[in-house]
Short mmCIF file of C-alpha atoms in Angstrom, two decimals:
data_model
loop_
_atom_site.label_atom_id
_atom_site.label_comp_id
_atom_site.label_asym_id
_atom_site.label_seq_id
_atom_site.Cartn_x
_atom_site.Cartn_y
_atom_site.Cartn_z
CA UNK N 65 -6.42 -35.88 -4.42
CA UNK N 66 -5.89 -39.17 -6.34
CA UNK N 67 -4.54 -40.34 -9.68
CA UNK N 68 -5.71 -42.21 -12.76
CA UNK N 69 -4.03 -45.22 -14.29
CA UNK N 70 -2.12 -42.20 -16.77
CA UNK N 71 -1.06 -40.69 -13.51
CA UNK N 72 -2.90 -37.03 -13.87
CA UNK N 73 -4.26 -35.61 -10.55
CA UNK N 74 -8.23 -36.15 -10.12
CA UNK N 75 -9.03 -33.72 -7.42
CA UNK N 76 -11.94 -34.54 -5.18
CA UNK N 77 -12.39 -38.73 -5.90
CA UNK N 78 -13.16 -40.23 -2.79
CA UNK N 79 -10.74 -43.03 -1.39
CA UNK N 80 -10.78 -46.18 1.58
CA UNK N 81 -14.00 -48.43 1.02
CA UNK N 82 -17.57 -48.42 0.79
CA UNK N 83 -20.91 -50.64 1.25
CA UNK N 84 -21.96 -52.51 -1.11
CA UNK N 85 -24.99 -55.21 -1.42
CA UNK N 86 -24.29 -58.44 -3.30
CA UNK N 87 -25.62 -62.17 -4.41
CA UNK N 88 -22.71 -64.03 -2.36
CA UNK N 89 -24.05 -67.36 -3.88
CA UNK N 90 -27.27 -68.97 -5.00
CA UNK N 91 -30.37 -67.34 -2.38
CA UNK N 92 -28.03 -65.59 -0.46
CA UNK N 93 -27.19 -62.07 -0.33
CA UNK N 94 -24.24 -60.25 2.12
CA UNK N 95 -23.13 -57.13 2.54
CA UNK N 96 -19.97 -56.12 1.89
CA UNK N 97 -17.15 -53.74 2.31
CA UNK N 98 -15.33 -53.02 -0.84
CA UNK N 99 -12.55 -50.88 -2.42
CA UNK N 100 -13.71 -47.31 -4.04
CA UNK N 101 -13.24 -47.87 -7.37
CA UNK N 102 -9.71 -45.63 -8.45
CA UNK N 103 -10.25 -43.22 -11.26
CA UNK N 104 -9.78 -43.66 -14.86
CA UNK N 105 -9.97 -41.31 -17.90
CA UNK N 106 -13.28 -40.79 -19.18
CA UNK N 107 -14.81 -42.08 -16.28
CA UNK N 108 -16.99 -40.37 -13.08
CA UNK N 109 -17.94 -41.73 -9.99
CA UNK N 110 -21.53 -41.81 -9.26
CA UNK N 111 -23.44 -42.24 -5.55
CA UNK N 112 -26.21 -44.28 -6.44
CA UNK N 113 -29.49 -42.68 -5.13
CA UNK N 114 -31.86 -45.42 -6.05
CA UNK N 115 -31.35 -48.66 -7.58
CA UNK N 116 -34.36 -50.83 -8.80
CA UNK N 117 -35.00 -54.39 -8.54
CA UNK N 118 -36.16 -56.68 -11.21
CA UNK N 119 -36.77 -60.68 -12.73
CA UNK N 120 -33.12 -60.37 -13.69
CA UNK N 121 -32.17 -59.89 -10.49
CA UNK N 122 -33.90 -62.41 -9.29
CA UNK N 123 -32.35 -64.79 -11.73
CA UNK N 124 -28.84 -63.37 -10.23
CA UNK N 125 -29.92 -64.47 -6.74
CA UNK N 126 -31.70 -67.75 -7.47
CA UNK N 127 -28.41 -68.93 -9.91
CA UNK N 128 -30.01 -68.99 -13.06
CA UNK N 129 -29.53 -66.25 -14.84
CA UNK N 130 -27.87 -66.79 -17.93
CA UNK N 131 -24.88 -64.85 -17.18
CA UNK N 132 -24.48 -66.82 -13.76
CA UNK N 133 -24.93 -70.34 -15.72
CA UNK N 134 -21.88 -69.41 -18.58
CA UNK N 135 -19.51 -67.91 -15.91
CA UNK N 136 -19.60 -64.48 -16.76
CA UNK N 137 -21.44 -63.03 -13.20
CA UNK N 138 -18.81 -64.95 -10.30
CA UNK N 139 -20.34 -64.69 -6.64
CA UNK N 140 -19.93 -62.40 -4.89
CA UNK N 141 -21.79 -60.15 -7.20
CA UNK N 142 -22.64 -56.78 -7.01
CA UNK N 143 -26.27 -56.26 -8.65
CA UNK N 144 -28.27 -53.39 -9.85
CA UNK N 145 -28.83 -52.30 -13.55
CA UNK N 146 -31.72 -49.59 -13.40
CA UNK N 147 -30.48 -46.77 -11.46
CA UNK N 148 -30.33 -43.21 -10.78
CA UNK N 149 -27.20 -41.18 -8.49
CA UNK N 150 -25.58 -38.21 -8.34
CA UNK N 151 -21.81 -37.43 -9.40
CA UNK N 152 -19.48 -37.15 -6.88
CA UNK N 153 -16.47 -36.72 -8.62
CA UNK N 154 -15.12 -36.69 -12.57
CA UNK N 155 -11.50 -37.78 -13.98
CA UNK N 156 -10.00 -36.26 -17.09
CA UNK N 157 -11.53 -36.64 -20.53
CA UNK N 158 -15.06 -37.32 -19.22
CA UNK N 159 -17.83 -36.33 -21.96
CA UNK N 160 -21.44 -37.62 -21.53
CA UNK N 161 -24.25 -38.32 -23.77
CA UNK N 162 -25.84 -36.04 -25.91
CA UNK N 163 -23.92 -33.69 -27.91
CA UNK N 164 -20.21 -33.86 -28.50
CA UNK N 165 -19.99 -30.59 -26.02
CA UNK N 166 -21.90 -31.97 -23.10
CA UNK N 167 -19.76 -32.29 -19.95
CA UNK N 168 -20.93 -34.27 -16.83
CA UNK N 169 -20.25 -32.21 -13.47
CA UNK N 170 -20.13 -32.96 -10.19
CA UNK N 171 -23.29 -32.64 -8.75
CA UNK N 172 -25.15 -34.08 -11.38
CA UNK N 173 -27.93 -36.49 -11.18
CA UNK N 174 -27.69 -39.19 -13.70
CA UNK N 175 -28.77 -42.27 -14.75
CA UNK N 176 -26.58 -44.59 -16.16
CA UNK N 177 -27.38 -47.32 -19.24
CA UNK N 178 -27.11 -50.46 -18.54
CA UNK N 179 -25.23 -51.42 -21.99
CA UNK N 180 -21.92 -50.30 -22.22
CA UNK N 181 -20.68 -50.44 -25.55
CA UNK N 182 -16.43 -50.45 -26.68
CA UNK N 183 -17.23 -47.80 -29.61
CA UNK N 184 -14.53 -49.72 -31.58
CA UNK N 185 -16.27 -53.04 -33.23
CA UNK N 186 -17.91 -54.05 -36.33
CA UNK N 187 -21.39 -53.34 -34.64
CA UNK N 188 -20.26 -49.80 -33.08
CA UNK N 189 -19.19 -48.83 -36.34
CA UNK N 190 -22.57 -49.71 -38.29
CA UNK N 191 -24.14 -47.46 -35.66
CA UNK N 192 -25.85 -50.81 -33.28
CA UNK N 193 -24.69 -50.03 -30.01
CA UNK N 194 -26.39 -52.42 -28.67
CA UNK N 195 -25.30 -55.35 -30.60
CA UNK N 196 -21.61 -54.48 -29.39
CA UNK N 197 -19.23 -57.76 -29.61
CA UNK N 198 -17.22 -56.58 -26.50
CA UNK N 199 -20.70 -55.39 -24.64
CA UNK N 200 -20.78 -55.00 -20.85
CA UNK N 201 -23.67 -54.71 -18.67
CA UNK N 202 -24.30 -52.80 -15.60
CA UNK N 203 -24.74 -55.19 -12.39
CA UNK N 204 -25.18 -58.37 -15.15
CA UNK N 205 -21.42 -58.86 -15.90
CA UNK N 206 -18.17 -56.77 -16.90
CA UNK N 207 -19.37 -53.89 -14.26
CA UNK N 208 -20.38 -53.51 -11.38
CA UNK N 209 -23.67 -53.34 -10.53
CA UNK N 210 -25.04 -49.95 -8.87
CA UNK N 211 -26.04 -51.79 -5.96
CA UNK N 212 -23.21 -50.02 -3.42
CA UNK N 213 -22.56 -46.42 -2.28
CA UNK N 214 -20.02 -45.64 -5.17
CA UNK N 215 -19.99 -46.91 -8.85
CA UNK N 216 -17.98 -45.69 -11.47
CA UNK N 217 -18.75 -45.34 -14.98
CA UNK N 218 -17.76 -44.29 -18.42
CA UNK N 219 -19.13 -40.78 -18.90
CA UNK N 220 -20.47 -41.43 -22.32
CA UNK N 221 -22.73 -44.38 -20.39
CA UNK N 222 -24.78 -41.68 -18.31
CA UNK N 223 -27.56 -39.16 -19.27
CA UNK N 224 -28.13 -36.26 -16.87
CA UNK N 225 -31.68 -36.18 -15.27
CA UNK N 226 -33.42 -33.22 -15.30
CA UNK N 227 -34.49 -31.47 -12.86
CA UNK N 228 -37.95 -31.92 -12.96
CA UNK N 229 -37.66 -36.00 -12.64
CA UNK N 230 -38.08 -37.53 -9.23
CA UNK N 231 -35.28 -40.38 -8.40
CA UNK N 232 -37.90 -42.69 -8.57
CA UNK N 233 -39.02 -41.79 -11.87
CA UNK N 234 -35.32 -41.78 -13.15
CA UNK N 235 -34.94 -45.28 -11.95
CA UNK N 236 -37.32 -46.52 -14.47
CA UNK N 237 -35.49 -45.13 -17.28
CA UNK N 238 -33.89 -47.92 -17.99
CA UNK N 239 -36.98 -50.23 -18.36
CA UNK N 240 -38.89 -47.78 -20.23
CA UNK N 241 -36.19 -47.45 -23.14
CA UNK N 242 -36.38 -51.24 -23.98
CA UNK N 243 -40.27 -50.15 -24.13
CA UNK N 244 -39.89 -47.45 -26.42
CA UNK N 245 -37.33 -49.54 -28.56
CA UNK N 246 -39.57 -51.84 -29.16
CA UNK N 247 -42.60 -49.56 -29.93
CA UNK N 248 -40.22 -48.17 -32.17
CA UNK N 249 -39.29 -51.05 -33.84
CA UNK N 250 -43.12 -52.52 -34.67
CA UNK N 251 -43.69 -48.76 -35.69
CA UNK N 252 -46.44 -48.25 -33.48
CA UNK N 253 -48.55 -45.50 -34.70
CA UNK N 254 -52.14 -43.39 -34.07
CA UNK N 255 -54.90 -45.65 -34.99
CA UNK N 256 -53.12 -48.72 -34.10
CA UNK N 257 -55.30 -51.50 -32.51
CA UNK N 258 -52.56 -52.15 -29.45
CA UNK N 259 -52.52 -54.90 -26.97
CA UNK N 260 -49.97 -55.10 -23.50
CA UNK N 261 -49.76 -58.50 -22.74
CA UNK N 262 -48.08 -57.87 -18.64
CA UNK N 263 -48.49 -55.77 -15.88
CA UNK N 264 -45.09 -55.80 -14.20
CA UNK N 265 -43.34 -52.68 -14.36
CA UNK N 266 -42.47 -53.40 -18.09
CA UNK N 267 -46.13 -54.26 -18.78
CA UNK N 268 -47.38 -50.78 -16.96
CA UNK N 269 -44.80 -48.82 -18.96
CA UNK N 270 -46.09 -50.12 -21.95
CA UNK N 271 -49.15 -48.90 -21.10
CA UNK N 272 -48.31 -45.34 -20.78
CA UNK N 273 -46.28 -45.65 -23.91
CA UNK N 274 -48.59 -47.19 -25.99
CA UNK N 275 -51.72 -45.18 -25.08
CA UNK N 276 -49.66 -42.20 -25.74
CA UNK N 277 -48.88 -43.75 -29.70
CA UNK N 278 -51.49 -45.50 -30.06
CA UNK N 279 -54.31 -43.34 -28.82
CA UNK N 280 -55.75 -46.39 -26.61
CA UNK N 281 -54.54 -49.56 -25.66
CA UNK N 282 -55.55 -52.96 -24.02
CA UNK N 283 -54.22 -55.18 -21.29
CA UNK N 284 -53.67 -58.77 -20.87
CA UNK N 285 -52.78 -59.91 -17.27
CA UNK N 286 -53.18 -62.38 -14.34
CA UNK N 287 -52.99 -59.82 -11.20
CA UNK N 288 -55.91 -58.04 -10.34
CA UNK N 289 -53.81 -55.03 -8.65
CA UNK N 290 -51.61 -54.59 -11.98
CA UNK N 291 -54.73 -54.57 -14.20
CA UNK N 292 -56.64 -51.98 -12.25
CA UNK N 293 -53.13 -50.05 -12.20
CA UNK N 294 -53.12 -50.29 -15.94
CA UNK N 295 -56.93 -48.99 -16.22
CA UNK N 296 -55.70 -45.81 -14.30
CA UNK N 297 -53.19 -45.48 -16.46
CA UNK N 298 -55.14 -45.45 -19.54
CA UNK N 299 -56.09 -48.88 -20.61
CA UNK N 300 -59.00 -49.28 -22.11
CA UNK N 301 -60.54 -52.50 -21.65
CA UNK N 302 -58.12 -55.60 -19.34
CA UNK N 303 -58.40 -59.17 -20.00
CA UNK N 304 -57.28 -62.55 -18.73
CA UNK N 305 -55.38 -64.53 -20.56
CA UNK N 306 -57.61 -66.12 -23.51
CA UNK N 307 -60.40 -63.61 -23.30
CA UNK N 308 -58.80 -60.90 -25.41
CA UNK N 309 -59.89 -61.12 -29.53
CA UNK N 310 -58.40 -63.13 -31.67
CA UNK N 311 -56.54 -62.16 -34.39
CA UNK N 312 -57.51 -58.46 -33.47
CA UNK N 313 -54.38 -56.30 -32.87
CA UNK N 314 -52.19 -54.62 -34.88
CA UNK N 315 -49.55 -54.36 -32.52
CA UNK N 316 -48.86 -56.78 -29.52
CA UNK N 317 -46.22 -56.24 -26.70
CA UNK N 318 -45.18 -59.20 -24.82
CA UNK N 319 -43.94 -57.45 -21.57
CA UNK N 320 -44.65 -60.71 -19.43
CA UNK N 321 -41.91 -63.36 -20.19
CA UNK N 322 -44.21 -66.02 -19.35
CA UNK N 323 -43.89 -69.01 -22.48
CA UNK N 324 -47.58 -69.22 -22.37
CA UNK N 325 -47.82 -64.80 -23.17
CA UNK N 326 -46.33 -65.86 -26.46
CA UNK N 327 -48.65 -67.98 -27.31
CA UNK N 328 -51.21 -65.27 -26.30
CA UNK N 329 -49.60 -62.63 -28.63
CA UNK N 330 -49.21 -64.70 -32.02
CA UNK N 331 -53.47 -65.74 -30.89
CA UNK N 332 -54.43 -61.95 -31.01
CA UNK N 333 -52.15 -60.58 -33.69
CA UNK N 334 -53.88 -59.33 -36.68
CA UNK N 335 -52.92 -60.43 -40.33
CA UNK N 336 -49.72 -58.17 -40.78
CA UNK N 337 -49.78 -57.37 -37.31
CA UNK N 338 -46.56 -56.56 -35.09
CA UNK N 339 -45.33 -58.48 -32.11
CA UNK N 340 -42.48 -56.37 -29.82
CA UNK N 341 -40.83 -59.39 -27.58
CA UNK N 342 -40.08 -57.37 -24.80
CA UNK N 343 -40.35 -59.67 -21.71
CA UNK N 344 -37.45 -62.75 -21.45
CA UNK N 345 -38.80 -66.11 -21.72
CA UNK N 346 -36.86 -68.40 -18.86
CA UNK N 347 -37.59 -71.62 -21.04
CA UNK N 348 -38.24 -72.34 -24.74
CA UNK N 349 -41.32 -71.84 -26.16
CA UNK N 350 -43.02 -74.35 -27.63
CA UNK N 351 -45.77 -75.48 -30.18
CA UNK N 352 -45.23 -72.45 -32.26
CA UNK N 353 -46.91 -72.71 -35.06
CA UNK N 354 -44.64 -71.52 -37.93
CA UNK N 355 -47.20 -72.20 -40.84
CA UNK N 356 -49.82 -69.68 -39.17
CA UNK N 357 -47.27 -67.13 -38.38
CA UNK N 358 -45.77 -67.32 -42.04
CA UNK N 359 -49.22 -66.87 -43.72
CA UNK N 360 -50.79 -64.93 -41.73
CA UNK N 361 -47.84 -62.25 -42.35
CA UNK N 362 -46.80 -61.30 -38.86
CA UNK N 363 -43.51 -59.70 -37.74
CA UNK N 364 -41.93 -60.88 -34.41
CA UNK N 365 -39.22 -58.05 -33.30
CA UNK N 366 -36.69 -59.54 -30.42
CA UNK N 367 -35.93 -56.10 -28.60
CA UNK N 368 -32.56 -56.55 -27.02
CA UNK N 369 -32.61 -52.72 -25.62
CA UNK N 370 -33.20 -49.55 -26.17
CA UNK N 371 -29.76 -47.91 -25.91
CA UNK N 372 -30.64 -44.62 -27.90
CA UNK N 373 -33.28 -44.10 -25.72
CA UNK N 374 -32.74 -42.98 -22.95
CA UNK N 375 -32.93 -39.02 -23.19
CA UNK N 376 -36.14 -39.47 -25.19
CA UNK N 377 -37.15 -41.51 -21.94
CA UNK N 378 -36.44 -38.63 -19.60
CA UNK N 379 -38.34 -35.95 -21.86
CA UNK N 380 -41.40 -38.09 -21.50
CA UNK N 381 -41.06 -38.25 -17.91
CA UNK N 382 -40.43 -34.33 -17.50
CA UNK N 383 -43.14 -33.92 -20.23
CA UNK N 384 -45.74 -36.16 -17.40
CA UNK N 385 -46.24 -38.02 -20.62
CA UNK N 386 -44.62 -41.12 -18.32
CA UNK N 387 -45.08 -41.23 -14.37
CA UNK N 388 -43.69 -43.43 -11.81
CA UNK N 389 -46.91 -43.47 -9.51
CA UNK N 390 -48.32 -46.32 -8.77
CA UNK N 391 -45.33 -48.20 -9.87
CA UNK N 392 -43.14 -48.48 -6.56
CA UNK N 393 -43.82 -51.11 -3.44
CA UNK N 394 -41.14 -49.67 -1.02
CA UNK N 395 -37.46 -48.37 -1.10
CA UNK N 396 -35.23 -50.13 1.29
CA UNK N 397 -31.78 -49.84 2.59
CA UNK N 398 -28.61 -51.53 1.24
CA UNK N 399 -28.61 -53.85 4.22
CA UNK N 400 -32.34 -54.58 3.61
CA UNK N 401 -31.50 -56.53 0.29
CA UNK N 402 -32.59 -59.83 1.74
CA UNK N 403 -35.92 -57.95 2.76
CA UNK N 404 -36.20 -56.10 -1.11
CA UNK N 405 -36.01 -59.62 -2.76
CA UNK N 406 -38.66 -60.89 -0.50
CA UNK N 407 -40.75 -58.15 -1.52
CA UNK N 408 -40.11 -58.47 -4.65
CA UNK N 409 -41.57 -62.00 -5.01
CA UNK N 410 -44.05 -61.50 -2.74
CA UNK N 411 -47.10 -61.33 -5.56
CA UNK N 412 -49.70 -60.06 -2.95
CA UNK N 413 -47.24 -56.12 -3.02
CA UNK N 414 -49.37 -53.06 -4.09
CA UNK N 415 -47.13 -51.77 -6.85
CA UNK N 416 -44.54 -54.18 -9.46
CA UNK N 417 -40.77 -52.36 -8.28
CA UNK N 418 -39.02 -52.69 -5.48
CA UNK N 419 -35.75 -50.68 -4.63
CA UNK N 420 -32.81 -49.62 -2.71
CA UNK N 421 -31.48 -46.66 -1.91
CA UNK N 422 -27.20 -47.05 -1.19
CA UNK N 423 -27.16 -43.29 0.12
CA UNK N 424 -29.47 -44.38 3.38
CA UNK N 425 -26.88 -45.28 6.25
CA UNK N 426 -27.24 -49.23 7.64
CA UNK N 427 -29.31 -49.47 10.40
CA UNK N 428 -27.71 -48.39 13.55
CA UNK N 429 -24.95 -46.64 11.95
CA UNK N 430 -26.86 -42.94 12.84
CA UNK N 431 -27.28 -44.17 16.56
CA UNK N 432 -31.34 -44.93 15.22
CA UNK N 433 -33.28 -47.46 12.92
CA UNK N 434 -34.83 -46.86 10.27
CA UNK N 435 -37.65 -48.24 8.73
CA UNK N 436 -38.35 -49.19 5.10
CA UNK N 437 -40.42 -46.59 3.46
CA UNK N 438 -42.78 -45.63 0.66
CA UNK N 439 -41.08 -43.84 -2.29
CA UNK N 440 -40.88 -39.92 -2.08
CA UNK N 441 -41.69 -37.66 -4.72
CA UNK N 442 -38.85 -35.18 -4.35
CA UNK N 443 -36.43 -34.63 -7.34
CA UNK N 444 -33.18 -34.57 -5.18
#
């Protein structure tokens, strides 16, 4: 039995060290043995089952994220923001999402959201979470990253998964809701003329999400394997960049990033149409042409995240309304890290995630070795 900072008894919180995987500097990664993080009120501890891999962590390991550049993610660093786990153990005073009587239990599966807001500022007040002035983020800076075999986080940060969601499915939570935000946002409806420009794993999301809105959607993209994904997930008609209509759509998502996709959406937005900035531009983008977007009346949303989301994210997994097939390369172990970011840029991979899983022991530790694998489809 340990204690919190307050002193109370939390009965069951593991103690000693654990595994975790992190950037150690720029292109490296190391693993490392770390401390079990203590308890604290209001918080759980949570064994990460699956943690996926994205661009942003790519940008940790290559130096140029943002957040590396200003100071506030120091190497070592522990990544991983898009993950599911299970709870292993709970302090005092921990109360999750959802309604104000909703405990989390050990036992739980969870996944956690990447934002974690202090409840307490101007922003938190007015009800924008996610513009928080004291924000931290999940495996980006503040907290650490889910990327290890313990991680432990304020209980009002995690929704529970139910049943009926596979891990793998759960890890793309966190994706998704920036998706839906932004549908949201450029109030996507039936009837809609809808264009994805992407088909990484935000692209393919927005897919599924905007076919289900929409009625029917269309796809701009570069690889052929994500635009015959996107086709069996409901798209239409695909394009390559520049072939798509001009000035046809009533609502574009740019799920891509690339400076040149911007370009591509304010081309094929309609007069009045809606553009939902999804994907994160590395570089400025420019030759915009202000005049044209002024007078031809269209909206440009910048969708930070999608913090309220996330249980309306899980229903439309459970519902089958979202599914992760198609969507995952290969889960890896922790000490396979260097391998998953390999994978991860390797553009010729069958499917746009890669992930980990931290509950898989390092190779050799069970006396065998294991292998990297194909994702399973069980819930647990």
């Amino acid at each position: 039995m340990t204690r919190d900072s307050t002193g109370e008894r939390t009965a069951g919180w593991p103690t000693g060290t654990m595994r975790a995987a992190a950037v150690a500097s720029p292109h490296t990664t190391r693993l490392l043995e770390m401390p079990i993080p203590d308890p604290a009120p209001g918080e759980v501890l949570v064994a990460p089952l699956r943690v996926g891999l994205c661009g942003t962590d790519l940008e940790l390991l290559h130096g140029t994220a943002t957040y590396v550049r200003d100071g506030r993610a120091p190497y070592p660093h522990v990544f991983g923001h898009e993950w599911v786990g299970r709870v292993v153990a709970v302090a005092p005073g921990a109360t999750g999402a959802g309604a104000a009587d909703a405990r989390i239990a050990v036992g739980d599966r969870v996944v956690g959201h990447t934002m974690i807001s202090c409840g307490d500022c101007r922003a938190c007040h007015r009800g924008r979470r996610n513009e928080c002035g004291r924000l931290r983020e999940v495996g980006l800076y503040g907290q650490q990253g889910a990327a290890a075999q313990y991680l432990r986080m304020p209980a009002h940060a995690l929704s529970v998964v139910p049943e009926d969601v596979t891990d793998e499915a759960a890890m793309l939570v966190e994706p998704a809701v920036t998706v839906l935000e932004g549908l949201r946002r450029a109030h996507c409806a039936p009837g809609d003329r809808a264009l994805v420009i992407g088909t990484g794993t935000i692209g393919l999301l927005a897919v599924q999400l905007t076919a289900g809105l929409a009625g029917s959607v269309e796809v701009v993209g570069v690889d052929d394997s994500g635009l015959a994904t996107a086709r069996r997930m409901g798209a239409r008609r695909t394009f390559r960049p520049g072939e798509a209509p001009a000035g046809y759509y009533d609502v574009v998502v740019e799920a891509s990033g690339a400076t040149s996709a911007f370009h591509e959406a304010l081309r094929t937005t309609a007069v009045g149409g809606r553009i939902a900035a999804v994907g994160v531009a590395s570089e400025a983008v420019d030759g915009v042409d202000l005049g044209d977007l002024v007078l031809r009346g269209i909206t440009v949303h910048g969708i930070r995240h999608g913090l309220d989301q996330y249980d309306r994210v899980l229903k439309l997994f459970g519902d089958g309304a979202l599914t992760a097939d198609g969507m995952i390369a290969g889960v890896l172990r922790l000490d396979q890290a260097d391998e998953a970011f390999r994978l991860l840029q390797d553009s010729g991979r069958t499917a746009p995630k890669v992930a980990l899983d931290p509950s898989a022991p390092a190779d050799g530790e069970d006396g065998s070795r294991s292998e990297p694998r194909a994702p399973a489809r069980s819930a647990a």
